[in-house]
PDB file of C-alpha atoms in Angstrom:
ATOM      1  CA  UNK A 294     101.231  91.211 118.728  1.00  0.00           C
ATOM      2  CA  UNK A 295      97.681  92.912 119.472  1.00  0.00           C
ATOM      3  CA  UNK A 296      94.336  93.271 117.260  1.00  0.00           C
ATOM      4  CA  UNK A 297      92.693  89.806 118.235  1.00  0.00           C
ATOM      5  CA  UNK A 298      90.112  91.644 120.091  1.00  0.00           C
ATOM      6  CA  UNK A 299      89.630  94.402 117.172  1.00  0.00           C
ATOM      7  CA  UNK A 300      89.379  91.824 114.302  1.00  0.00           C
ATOM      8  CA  UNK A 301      86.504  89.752 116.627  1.00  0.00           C
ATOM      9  CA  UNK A 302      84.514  92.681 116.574  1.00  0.00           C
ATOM     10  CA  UNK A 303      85.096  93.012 113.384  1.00  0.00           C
ATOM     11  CA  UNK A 304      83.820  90.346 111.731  1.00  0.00           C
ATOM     12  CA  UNK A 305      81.590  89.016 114.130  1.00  0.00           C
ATOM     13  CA  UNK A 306      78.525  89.592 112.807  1.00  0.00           C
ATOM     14  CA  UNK A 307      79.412  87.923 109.503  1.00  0.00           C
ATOM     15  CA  UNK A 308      80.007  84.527 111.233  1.00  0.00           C
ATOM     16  CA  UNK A 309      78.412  81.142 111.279  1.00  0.00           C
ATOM     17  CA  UNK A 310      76.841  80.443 114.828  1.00  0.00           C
ATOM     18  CA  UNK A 311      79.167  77.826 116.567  1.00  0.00           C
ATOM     19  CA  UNK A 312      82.147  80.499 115.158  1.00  0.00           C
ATOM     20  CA  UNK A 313      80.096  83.289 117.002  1.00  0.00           C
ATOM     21  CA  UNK A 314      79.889  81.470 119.780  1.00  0.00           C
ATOM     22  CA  UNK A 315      83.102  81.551 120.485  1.00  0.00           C
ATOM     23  CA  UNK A 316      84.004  84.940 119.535  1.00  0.00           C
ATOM     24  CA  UNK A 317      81.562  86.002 122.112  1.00  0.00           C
ATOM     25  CA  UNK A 318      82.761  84.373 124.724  1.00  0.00           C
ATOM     26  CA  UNK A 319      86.297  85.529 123.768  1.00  0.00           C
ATOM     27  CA  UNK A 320      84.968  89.043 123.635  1.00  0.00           C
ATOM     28  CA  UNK A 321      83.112  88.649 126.716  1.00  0.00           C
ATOM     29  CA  UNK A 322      86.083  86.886 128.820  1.00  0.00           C
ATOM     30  CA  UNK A 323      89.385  87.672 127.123  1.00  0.00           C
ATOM     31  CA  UNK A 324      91.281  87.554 130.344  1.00  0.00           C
ATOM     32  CA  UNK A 325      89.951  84.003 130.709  1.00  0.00           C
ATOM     33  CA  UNK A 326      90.294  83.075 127.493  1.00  0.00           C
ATOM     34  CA  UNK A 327      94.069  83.306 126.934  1.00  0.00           C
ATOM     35  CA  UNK A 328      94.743  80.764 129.722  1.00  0.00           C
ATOM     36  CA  UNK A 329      92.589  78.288 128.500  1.00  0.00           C
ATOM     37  CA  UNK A 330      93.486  75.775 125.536  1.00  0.00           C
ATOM     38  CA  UNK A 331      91.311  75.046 122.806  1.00  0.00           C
ATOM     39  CA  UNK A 332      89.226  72.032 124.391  1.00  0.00           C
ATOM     40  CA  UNK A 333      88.652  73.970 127.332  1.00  0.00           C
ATOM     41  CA  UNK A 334      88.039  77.467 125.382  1.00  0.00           C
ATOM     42  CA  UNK A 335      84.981  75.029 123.278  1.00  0.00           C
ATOM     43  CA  UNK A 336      84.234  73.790 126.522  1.00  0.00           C
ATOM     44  CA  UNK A 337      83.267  76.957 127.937  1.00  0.00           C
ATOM     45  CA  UNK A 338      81.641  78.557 124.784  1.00  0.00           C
ATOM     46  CA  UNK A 339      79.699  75.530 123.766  1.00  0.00           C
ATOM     47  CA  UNK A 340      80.937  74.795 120.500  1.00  0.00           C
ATOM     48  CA  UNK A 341      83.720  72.354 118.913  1.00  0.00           C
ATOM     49  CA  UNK A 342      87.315  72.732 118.511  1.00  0.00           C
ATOM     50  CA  UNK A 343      86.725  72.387 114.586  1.00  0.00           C
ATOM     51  CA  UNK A 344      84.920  76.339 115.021  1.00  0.00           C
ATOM     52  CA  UNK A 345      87.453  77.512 116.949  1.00  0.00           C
ATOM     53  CA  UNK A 346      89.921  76.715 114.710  1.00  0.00           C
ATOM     54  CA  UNK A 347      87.449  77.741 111.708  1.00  0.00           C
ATOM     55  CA  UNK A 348      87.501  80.896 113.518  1.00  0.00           C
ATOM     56  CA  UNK A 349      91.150  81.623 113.550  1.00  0.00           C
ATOM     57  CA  UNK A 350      91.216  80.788 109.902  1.00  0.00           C
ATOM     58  CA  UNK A 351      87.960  83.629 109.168  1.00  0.00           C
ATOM     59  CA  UNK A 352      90.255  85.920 111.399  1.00  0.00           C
ATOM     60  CA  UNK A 353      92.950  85.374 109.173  1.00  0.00           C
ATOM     61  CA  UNK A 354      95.284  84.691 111.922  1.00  0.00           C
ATOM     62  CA  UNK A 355      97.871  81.847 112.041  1.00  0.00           C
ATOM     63  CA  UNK A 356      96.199  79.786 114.585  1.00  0.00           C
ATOM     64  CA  UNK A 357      94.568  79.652 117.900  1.00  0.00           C
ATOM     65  CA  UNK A 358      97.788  80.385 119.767  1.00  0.00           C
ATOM     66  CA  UNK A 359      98.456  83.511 117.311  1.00  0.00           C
ATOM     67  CA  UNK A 360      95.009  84.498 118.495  1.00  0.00           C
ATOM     68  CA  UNK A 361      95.764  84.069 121.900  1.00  0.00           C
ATOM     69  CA  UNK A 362      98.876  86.476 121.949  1.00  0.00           C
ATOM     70  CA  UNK A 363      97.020  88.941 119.693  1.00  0.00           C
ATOM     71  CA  UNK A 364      94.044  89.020 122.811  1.00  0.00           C
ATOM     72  CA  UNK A 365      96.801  89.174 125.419  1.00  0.00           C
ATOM     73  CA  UNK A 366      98.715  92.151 123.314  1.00  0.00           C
ATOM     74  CA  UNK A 367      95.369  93.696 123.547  1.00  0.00           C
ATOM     75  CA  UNK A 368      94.676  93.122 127.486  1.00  0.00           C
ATOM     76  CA  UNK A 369      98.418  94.642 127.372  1.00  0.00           C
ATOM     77  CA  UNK A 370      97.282  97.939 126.157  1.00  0.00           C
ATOM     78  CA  UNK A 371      94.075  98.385 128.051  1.00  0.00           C
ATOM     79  CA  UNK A 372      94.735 101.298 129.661  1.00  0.00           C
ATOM     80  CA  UNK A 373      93.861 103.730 126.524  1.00  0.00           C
ATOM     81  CA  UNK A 374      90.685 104.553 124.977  1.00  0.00           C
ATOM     82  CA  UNK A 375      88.082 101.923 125.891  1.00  0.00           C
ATOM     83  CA  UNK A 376      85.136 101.513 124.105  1.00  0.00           C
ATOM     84  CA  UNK A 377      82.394 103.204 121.685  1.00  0.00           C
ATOM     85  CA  UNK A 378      79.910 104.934 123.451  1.00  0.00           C
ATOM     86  CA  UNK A 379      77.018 106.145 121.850  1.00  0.00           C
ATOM     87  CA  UNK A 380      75.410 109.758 121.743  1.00  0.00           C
ATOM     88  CA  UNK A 381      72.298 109.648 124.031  1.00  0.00           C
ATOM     89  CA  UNK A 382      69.358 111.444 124.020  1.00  0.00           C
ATOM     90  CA  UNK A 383      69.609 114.752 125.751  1.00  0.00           C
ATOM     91  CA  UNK A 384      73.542 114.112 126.086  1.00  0.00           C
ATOM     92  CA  UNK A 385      75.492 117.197 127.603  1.00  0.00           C
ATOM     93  CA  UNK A 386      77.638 119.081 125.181  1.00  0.00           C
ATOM     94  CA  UNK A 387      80.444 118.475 127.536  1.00  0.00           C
ATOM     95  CA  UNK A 388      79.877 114.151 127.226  1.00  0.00           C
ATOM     96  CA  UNK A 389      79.190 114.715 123.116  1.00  0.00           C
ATOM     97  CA  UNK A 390      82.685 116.304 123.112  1.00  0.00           C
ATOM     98  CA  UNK A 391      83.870 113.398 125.008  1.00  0.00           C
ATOM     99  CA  UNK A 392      82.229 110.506 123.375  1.00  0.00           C
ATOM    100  CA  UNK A 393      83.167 111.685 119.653  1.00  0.00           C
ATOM    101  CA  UNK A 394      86.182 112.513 120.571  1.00  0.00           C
ATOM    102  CA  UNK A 395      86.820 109.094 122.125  1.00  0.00           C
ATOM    103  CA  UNK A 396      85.306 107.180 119.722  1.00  0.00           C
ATOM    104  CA  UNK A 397      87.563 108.980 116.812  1.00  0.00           C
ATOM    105  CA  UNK A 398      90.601 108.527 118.950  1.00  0.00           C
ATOM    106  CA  UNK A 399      89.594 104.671 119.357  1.00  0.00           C
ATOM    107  CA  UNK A 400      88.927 104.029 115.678  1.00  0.00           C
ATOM    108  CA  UNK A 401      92.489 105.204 114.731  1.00  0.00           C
ATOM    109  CA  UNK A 402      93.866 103.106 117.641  1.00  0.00           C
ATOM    110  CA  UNK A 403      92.117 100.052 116.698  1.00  0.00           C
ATOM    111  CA  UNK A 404      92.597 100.499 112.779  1.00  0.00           C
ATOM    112  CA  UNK A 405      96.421 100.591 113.658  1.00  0.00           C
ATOM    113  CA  UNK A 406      96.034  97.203 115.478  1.00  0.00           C
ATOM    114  CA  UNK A 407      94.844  95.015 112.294  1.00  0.00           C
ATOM    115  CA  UNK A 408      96.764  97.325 109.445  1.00  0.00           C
ATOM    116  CA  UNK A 409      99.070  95.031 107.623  1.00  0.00           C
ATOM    117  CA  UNK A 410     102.282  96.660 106.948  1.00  0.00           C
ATOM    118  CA  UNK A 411     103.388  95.162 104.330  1.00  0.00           C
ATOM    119  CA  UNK A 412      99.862  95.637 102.424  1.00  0.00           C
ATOM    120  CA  UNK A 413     100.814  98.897 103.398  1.00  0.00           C
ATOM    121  CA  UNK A 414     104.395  99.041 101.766  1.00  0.00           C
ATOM    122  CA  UNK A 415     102.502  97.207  98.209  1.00  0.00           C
ATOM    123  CA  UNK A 416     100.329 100.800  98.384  1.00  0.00           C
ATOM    124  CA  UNK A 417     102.611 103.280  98.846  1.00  0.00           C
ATOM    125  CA  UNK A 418     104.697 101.410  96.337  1.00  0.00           C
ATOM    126  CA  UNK A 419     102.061 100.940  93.885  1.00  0.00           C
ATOM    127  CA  UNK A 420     100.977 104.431  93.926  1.00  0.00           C
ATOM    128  CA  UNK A 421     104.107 105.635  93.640  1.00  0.00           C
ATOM    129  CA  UNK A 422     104.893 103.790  90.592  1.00  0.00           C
ATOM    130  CA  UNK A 423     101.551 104.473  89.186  1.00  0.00           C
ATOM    131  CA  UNK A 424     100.784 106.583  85.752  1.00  0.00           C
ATOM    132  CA  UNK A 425      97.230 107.718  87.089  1.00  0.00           C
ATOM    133  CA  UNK A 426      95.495 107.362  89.868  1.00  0.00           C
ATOM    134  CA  UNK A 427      91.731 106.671  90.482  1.00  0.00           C
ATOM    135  CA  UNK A 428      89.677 107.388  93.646  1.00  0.00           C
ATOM    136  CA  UNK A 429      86.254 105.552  94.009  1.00  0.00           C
ATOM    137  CA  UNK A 430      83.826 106.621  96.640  1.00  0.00           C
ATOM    138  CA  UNK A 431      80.154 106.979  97.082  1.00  0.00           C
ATOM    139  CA  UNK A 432      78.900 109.374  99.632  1.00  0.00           C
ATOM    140  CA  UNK A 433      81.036 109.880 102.269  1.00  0.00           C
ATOM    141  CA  UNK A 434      83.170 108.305 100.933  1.00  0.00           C
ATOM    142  CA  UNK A 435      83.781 110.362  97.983  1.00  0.00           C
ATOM    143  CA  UNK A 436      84.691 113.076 100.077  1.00  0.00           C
ATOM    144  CA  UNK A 437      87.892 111.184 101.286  1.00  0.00           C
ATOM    145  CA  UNK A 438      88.852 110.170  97.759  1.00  0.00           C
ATOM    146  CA  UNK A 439      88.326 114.148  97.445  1.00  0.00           C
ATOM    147  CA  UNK A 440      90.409 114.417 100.169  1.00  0.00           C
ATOM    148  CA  UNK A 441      93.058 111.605  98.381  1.00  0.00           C
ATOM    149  CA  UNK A 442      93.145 113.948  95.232  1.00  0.00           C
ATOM    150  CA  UNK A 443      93.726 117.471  96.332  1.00  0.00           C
ATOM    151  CA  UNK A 444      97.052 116.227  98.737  1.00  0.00           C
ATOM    152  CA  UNK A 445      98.218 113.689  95.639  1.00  0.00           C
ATOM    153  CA  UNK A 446      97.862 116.605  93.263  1.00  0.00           C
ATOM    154  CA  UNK A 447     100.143 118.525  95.667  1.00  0.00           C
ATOM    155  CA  UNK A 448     102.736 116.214  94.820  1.00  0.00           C
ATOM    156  CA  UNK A 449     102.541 116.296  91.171  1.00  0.00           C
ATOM    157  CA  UNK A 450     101.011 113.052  90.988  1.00  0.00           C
ATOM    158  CA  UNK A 451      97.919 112.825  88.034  1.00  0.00           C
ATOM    159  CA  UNK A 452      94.675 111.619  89.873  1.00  0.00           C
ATOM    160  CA  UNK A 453      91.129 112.033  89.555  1.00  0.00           C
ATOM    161  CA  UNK A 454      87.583 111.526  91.761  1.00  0.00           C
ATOM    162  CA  UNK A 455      84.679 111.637  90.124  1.00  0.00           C
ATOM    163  CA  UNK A 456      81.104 112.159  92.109  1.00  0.00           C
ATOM    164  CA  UNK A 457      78.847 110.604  89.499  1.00  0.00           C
ATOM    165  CA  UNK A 458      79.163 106.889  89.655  1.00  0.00           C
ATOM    166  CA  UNK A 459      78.397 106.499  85.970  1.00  0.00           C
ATOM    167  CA  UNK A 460      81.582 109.373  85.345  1.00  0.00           C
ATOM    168  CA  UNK A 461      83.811 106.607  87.827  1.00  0.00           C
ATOM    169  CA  UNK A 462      82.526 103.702  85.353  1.00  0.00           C
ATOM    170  CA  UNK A 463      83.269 104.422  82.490  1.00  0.00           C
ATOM    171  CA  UNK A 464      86.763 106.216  83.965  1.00  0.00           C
ATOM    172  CA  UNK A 465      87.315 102.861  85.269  1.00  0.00           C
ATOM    173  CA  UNK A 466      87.044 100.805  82.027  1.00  0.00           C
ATOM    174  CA  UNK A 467      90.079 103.545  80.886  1.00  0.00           C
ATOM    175  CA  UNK A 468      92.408 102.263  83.178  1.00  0.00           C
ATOM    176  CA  UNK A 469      95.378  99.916  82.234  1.00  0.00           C
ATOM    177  CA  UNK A 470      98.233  98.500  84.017  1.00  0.00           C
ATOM    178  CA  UNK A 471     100.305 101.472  84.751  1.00  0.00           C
ATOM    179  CA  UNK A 472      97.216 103.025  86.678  1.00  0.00           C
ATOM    180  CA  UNK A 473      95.968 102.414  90.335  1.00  0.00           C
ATOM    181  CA  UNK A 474      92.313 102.448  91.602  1.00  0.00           C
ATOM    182  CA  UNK A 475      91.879 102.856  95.169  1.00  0.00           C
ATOM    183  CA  UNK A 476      87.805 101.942  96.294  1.00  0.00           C
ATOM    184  CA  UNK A 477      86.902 103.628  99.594  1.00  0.00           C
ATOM    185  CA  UNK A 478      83.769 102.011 101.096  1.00  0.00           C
ATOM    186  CA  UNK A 479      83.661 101.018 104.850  1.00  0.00           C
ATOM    187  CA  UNK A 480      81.296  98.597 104.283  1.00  0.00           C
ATOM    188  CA  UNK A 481      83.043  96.874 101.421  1.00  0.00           C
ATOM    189  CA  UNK A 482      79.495  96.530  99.908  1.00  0.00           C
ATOM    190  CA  UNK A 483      78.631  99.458  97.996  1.00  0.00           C
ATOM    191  CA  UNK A 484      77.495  98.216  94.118  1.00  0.00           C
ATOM    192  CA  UNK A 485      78.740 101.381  92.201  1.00  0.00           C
ATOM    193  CA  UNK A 486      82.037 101.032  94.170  1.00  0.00           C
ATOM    194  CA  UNK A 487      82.437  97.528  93.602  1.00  0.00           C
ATOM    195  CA  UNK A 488      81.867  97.557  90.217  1.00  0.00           C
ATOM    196  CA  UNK A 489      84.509 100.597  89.431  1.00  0.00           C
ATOM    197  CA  UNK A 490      87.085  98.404  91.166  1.00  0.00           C
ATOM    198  CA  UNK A 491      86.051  95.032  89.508  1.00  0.00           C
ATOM    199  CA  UNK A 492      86.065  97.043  86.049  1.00  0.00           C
ATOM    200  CA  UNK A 493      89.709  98.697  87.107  1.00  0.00           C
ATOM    201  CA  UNK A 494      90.780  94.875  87.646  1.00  0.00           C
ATOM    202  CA  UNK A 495      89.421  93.244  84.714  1.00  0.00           C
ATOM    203  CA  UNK A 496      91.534  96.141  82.817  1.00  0.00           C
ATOM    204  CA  UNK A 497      95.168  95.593  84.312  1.00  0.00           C
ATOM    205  CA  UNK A 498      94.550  98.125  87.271  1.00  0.00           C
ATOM    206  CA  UNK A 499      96.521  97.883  90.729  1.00  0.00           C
ATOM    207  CA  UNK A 500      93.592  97.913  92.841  1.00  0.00           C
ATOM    208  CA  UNK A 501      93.552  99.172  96.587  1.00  0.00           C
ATOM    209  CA  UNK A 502      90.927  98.551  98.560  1.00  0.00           C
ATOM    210  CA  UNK A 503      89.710 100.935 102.088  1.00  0.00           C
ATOM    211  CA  UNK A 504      86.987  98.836 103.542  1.00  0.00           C
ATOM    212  CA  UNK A 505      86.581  97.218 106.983  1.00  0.00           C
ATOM    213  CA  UNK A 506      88.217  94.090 108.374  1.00  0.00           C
ATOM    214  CA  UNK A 507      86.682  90.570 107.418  1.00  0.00           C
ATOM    215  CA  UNK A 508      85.083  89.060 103.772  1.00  0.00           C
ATOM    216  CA  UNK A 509      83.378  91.903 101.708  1.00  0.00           C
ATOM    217  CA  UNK A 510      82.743  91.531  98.388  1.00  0.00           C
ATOM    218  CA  UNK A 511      85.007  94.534  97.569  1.00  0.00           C
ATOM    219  CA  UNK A 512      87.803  92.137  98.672  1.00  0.00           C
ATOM    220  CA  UNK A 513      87.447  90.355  95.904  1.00  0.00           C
ATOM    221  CA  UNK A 514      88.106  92.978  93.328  1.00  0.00           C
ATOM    222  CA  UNK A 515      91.316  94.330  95.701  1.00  0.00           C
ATOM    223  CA  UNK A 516      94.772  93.263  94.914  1.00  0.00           C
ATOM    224  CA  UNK A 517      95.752  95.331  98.134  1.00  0.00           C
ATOM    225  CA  UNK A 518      93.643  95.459 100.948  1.00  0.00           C
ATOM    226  CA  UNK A 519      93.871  97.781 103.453  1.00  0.00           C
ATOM    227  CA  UNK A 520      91.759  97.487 106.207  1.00  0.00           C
ATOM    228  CA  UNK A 521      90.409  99.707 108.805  1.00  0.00           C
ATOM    229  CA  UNK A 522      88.256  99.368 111.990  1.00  0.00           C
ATOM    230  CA  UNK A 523      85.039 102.098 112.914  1.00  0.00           C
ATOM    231  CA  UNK A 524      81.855 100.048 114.936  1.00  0.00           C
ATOM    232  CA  UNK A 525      78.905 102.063 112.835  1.00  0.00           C
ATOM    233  CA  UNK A 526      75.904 101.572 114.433  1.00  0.00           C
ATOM    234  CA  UNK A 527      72.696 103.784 115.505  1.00  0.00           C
ATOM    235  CA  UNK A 528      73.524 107.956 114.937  1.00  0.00           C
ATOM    236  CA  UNK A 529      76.891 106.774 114.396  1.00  0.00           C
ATOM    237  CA  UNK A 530      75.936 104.993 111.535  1.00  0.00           C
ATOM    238  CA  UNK A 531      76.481 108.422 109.253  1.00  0.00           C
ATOM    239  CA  UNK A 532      79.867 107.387 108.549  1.00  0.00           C
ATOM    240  CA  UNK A 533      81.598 109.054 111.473  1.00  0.00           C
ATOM    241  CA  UNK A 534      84.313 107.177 113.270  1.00  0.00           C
ATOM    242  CA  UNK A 535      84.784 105.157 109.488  1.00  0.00           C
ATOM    243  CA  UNK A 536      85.436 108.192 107.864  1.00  0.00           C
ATOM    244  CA  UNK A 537      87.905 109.538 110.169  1.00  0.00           C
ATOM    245  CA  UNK A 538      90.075 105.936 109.395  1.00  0.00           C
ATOM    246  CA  UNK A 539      89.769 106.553 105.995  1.00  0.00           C
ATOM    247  CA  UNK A 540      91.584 109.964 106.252  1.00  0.00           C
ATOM    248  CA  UNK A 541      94.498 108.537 108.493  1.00  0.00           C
ATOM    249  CA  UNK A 542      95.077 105.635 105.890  1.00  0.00           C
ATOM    250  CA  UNK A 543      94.846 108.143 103.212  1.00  0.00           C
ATOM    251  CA  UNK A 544      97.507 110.223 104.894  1.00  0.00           C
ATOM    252  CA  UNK A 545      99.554 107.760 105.688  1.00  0.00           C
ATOM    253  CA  UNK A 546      99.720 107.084 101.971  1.00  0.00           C
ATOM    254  CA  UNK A 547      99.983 110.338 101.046  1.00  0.00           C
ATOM    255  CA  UNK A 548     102.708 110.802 103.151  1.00  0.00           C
ATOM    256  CA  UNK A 549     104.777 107.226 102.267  1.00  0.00           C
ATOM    257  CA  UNK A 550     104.756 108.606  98.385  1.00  0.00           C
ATOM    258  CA  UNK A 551     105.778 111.521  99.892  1.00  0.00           C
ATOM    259  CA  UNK A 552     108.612 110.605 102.262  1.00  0.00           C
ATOM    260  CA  UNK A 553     109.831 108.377  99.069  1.00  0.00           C
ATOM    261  CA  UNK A 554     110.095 111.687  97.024  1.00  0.00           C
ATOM    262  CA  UNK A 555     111.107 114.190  99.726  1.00  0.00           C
ATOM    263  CA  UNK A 556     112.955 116.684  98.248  1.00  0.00           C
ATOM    264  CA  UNK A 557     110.519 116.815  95.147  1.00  0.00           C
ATOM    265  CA  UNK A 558     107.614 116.500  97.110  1.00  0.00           C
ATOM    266  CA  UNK A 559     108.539 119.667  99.093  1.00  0.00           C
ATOM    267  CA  UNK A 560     109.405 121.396  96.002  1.00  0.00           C
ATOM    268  CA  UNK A 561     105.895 121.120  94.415  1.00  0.00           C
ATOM    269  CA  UNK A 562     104.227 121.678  97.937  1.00  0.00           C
ATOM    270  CA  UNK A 563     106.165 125.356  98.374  1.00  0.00           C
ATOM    271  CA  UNK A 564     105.062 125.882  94.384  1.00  0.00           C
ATOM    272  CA  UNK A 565     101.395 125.142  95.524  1.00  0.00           C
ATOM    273  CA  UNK A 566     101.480 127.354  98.622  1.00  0.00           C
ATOM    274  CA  UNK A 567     102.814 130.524  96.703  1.00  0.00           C
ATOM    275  CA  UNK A 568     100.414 130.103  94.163  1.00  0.00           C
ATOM    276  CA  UNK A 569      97.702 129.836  96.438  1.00  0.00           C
ATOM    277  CA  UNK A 570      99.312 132.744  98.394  1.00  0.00           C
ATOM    278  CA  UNK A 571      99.801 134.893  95.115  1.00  0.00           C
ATOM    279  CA  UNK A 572      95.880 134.440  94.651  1.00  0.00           C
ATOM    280  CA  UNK A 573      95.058 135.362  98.278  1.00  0.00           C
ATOM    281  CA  UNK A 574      96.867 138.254  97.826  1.00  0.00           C
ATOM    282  CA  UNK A 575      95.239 139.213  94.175  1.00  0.00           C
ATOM    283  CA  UNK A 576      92.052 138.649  95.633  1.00  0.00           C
ATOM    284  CA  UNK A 577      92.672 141.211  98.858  1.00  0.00           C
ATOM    285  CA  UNK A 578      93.596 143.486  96.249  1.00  0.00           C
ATOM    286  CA  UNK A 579      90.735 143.851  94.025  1.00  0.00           C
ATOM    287  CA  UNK A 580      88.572 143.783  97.132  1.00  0.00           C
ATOM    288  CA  UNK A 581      90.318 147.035  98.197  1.00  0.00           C
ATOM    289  CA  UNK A 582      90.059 148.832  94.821  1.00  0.00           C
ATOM    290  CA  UNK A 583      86.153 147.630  94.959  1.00  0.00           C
TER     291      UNK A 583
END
């Protein structure tokens, strides 16, 4: 039981101000917080048991005692990564090694905390079972659903990414019940994203949604959410920490289709690397005779 701590963050700045009250305080004193019971946690955060209890319900946890063993799990595990630190100006090489590095390592280690394993299960599942597969991204994005196609193709499964967002439209509006759409966008809010997936929907499409933790509008359009944690904010705003998530979830999925199919999987995999060996080779020969 961990991720209270994560999923705060999260969503904080998305919620009404006697809810963010409390989440502050709870951020700011979790080590208090988890010995004190609701009237005294509204007490001591200055708003009403009714938002604290609102809270737990925009957290999507079971209730405030659920959210008090999540904090503690957290408090448990407090001797990792701590923390997103920010480049600086005039930073050393040796601290931007550090801090990126940290920050990467914490993203995946926080993303872990709130991923929902049996959302995860319905993904692998659903993409296994799945005629076609669809990769929406804009931006950065687009380069994991890139990422998504080239190690799905590996594995003889038929899937596409398209860079133009008018190309992902109208691919979208193809898509029927035995296909899968998968919409990458950390901040659950990008329009030519959102409207690929709610297209995919309207047409029968398993839909699988990468986005951040908390109500996005791309949540409504996802049948399978899968949600990951990356604090964006200042120079890291250029999609750093988020897009590292996004790989590990796409691996992970990758490698659940995989895992399902072993002994198939390997076989195209050892097909793709002679291929790509035999070309290697080709190539270093005509660059001799030239």
């Amino acid at each position: 039981m961990h991720g209270g701590l994560v999923r705060l963050r999260e969503i904080l700045e998305g919620l009404n101000p006697s809810e963010k009250k409390v989440a502050e305080y709870v951020l700011a004193h979790p080590e208090r917080m988890i010995e004190l019971s609701v009237a005294q946690l509204a007490e001591a955060s200055g708003a009403s048991q009714a938002a604290i209890i609102r809270l737990c319900k925009s957290m999507g946890v079971k209730g405030y005692q659920d959210l008090k063993l999540k904090v503690a799990g957290d408090l448990r595990e407090s001797g990792g990564v701590q923390g997103y630190q920010e480049i600086r100006p005039q930073d050393s090489i040796a601290t931007i090694v550090q801090h990126v590095s940290n920050n990467n390592i914490q993203a995946i280690h926080d993303t872990v905390k709130i991923l929902d394993l049996e959302q995860v299960s319905k993904a692998v599942e659903a993409l296994q079972q799945a005629k076609r597969i669809y990769f929406f991204g804009i931006g950065a994005s687009n380069l994991i659903g890139q990422d998504a196609q080239q190690k799905f193709l590996r594995i003889n499964r038929t899937c596409f990414c398209f860079a133009d967002p008018h190309v992902q439209l109208a691919s979208a509006v193809t898509l029927t019940e035995e296909d899968v759409a998968v919409g990458i966008s950390y901040s659950g809010e990008t329009k030519e994203v959102i409207a690929a997936l709610k297209a995919a929907q309207q047409n029968g499409a398993v839909t699988i949604g990468i986005t951040k933790y908390g109500s996005t509008t791309l949540a409504q359009y996802t049948d399978i959410p899968l949600c990951i944690s990356s604090t964006e904010n200042e120079i890291r705003s250029g999609a750093m920490s988020s897009r590292i998530t996004q790989l590990n979830v796409i691996d992970i999925l990758y490698l659940g289709v995989a895992s399902n199919n072993y002994e198939q999987s390997v076989m195209y995999l050892d097909r793709s690397r002679q291929a790509i060996r035999e070309l290697a080779n080709g190539m270093s020969k005509l660059n001799h005779k030239s």
